[in-house]
XYZ file of C-alpha atoms in Angstrom:
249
model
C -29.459 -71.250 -28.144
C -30.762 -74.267 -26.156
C -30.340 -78.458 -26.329
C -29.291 -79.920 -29.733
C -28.137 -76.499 -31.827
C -26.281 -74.897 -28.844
C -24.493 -78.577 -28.287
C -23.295 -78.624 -31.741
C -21.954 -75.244 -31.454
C -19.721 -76.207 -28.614
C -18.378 -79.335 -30.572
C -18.184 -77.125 -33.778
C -15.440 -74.761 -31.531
C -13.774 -77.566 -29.849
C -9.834 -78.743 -32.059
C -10.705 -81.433 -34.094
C -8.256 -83.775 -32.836
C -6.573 -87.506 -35.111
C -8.389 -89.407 -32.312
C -11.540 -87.259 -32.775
C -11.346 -88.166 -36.430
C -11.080 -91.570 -36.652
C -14.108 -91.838 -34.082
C -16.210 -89.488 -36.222
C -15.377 -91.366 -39.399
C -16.016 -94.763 -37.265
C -19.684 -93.286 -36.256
C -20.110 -92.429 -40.145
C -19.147 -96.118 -41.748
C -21.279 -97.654 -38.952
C -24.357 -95.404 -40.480
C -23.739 -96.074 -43.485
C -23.644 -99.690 -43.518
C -26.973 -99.750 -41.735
C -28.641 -97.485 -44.183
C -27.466 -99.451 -46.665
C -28.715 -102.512 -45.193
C -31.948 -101.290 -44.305
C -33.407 -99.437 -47.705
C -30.615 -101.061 -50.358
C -27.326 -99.371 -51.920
C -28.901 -96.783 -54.367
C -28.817 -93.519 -52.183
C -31.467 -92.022 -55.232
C -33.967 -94.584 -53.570
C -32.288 -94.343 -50.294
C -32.797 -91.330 -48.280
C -31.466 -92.504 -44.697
C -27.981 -93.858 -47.136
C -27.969 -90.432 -49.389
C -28.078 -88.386 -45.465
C -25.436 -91.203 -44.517
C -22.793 -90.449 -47.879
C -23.121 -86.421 -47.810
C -22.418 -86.798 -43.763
C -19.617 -89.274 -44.740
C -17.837 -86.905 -47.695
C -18.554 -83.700 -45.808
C -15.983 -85.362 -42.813
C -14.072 -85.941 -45.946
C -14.068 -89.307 -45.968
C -12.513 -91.001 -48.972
C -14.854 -92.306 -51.455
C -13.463 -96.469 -51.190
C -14.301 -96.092 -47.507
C -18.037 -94.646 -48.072
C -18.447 -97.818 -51.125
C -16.627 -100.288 -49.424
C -19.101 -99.280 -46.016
C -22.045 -99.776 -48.722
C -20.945 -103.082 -49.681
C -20.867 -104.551 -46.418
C -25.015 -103.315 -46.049
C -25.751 -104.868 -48.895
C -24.155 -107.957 -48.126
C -21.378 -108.140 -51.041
C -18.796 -107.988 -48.603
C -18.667 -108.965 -45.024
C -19.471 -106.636 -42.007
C -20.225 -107.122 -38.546
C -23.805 -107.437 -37.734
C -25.395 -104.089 -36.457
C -28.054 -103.496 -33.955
C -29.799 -99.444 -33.704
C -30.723 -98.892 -30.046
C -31.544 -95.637 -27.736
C -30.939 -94.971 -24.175
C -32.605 -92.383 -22.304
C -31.626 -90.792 -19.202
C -31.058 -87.745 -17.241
C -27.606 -85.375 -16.581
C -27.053 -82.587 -13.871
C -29.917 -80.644 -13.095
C -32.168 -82.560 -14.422
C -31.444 -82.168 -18.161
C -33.176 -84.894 -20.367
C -30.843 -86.863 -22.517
C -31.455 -89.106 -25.639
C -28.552 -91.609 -27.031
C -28.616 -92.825 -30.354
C -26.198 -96.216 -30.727
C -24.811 -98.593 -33.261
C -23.658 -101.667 -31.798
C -22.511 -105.400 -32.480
C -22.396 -105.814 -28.821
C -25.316 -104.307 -27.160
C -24.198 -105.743 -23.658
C -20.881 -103.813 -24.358
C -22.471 -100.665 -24.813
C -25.152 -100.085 -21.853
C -22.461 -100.641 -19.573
C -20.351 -98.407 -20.870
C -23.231 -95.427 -21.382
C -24.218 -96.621 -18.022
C -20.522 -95.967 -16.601
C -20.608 -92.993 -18.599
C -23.866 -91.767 -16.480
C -22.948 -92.774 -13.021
C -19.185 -90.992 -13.631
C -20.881 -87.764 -15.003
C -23.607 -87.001 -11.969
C -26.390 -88.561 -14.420
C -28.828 -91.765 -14.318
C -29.664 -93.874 -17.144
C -33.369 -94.507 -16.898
C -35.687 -96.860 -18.157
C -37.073 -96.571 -22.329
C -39.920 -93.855 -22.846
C -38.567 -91.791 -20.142
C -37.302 -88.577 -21.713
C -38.142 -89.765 -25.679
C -41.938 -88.557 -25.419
C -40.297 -84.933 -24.650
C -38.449 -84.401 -27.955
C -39.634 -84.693 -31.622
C -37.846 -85.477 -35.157
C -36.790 -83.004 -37.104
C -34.299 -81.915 -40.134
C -31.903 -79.640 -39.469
C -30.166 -77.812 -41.845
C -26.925 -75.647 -40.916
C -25.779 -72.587 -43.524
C -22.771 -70.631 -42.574
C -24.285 -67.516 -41.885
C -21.523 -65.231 -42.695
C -21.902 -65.916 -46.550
C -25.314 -64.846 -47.056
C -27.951 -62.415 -46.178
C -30.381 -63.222 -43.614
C -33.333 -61.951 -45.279
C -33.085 -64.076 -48.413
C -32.133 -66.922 -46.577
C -34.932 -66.433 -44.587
C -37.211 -66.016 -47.737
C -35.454 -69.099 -49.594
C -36.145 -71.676 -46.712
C -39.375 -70.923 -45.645
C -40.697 -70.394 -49.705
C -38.848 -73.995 -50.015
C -40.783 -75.850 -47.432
C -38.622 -75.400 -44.051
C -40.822 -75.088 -40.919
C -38.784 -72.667 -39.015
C -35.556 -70.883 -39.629
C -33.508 -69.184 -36.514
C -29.606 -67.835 -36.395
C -27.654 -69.486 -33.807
C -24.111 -68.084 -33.244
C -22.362 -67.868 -36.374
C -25.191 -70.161 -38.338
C -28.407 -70.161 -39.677
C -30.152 -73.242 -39.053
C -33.517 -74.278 -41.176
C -35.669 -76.972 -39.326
C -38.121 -79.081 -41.604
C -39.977 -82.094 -41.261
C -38.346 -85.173 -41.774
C -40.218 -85.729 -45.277
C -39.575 -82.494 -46.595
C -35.384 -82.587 -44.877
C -34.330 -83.570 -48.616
C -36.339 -81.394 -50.394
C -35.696 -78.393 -48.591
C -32.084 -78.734 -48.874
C -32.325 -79.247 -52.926
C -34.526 -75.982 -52.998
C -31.745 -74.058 -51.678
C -28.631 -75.705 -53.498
C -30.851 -74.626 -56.786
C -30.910 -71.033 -55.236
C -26.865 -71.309 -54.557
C -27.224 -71.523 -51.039
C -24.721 -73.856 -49.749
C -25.690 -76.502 -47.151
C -23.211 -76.495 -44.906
C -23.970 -79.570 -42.787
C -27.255 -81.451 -42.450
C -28.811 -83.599 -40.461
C -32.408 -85.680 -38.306
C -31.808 -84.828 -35.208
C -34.208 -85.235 -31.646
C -35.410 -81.886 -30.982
C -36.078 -81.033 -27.192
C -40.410 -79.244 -27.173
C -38.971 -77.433 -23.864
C -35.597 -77.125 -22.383
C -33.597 -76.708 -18.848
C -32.238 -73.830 -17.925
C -28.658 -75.021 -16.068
C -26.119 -72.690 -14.749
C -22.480 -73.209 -12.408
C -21.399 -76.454 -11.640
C -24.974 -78.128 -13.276
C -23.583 -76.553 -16.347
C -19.894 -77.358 -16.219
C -21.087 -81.205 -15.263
C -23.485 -81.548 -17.978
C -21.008 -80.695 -20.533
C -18.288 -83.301 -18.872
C -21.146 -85.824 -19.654
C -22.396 -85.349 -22.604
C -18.910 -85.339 -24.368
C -17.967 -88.687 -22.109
C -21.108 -89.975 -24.180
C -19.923 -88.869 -27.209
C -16.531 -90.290 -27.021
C -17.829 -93.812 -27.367
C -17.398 -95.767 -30.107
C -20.906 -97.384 -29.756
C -22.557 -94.079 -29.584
C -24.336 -92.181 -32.681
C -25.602 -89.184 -31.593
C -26.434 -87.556 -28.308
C -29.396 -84.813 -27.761
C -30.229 -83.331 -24.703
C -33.082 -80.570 -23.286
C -30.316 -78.322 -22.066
C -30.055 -74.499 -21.809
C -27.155 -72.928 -20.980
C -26.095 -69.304 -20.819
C -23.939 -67.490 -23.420
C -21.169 -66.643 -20.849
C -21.000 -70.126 -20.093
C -21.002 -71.377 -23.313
C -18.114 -69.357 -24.301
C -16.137 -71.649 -21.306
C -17.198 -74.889 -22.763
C -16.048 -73.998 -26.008
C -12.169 -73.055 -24.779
């Protein structure tokens, strides 16, 4: 496992604390609100707000939440005002890192990925500086304990999926991001269940980072994580199994 899958492994493991929660469901409003606002409140002719309202009831957020989050996009109710941006940067050992935000104070939030950084052994670096080494992709997580790998295999790829790998306890299918929704309809009509879903920033090489590199890069990739401001977080990282195991206690 390497960068983005072996990343949300470790958070997968890690106890889902109240605090944890609330930020998670924070992240989730914030998306959907700007999906809303961007393509309109029909998810049917909204892909980015249909990815934003399965994402929202799968952290089982209630359903007045997820409309009244809708509402504000469209404008029938009142929301703050917010700006997408992306930081780039690098961690321990050189790992690449790319930071998805949501923010009605972008001043607010580079200083506080940039504290994040200089804490954490990293440096936030300038735009284009790690974003030409990772590509968009779907990524679609099935719990792989549930079904057999061979028709899953056969399912995804016969539905459209570009590659299909098992990671841990997972399988996760990879598609473009104009097939993503497609794919994942193929496979509900086959009674596969998706178990999570998502676009993510995936690394085209990664870093292998061992010891302390390892230990560090984990410290700041979760201090990234914890902010309010901050989306997503991808990195290039590779990390041995042994190691992993560690980062998930």
């Amino acid at each position: 496992m390497a960068g983005h899958s072996k990343w949300k492994q470790i958070k997968r493991k890690k106890a889902v604390t109240d605090s944890r929660r609330a930020s998670a469901w924070t992240k989730l409003i914030r998306e959907v609100t700007i999906a809303a606002k961007a393509g309109g409140g029909d998810p049917g002719g909204n892909p980015r707000l249909r990815l934003a309202i399965d994402s929202a009831r799968a952290a089982n957020m209630p359903k007045d939440n997820i409309e009244r989050a809708i509402k504000k996009g469209t404008g029938e109710l009142e929301g703050a005002d917010y700006q997408e941006l992306t930081y780039e940067g690098y961690g321990p050992g050189g790992a690449a890192i790319l930071i998805e935000a949501t923010t009605d104070n972008p001043n607010r939030t580079v200083a506080e990925v940039r504290h994040a950084f200089s804490r954490n052994s990293g440096n936030l670096g300038a735009t284009n500086s790690v974003a030409w080494m990772f590509d968009r992709k779907g990524q679609i997580y099935i719990d792989a304990a549930r079904y057999n790998e061979d028709r899953t295999l056969d399912a995804a790829l016969e539905s459209g999926a570009e590659d299909f790998a098992r990671e841990g306890d997972q399988y996760i299918v990879t598609t473009t991001p104009v097939t993503f929704h497609a794919v994942q309809d193929a496979l509900k009509s086959r009674s596969i269940e998706v178990e999570s879903a998502e676009l993510a920033m995936i690394p085209q090489n990664t870093v292998k980072l061992e010891g302390a590199d390892a230990e560090r890069l984990i410290k700041l990739l979760d201090a990234l994580e914890e902010l309010d401001d901050v989306s997503k977080v991808f990195s290039n990282f590779d990390i041995d199994s042994s190691q992993l195991a560690e980062a998930e206690a």
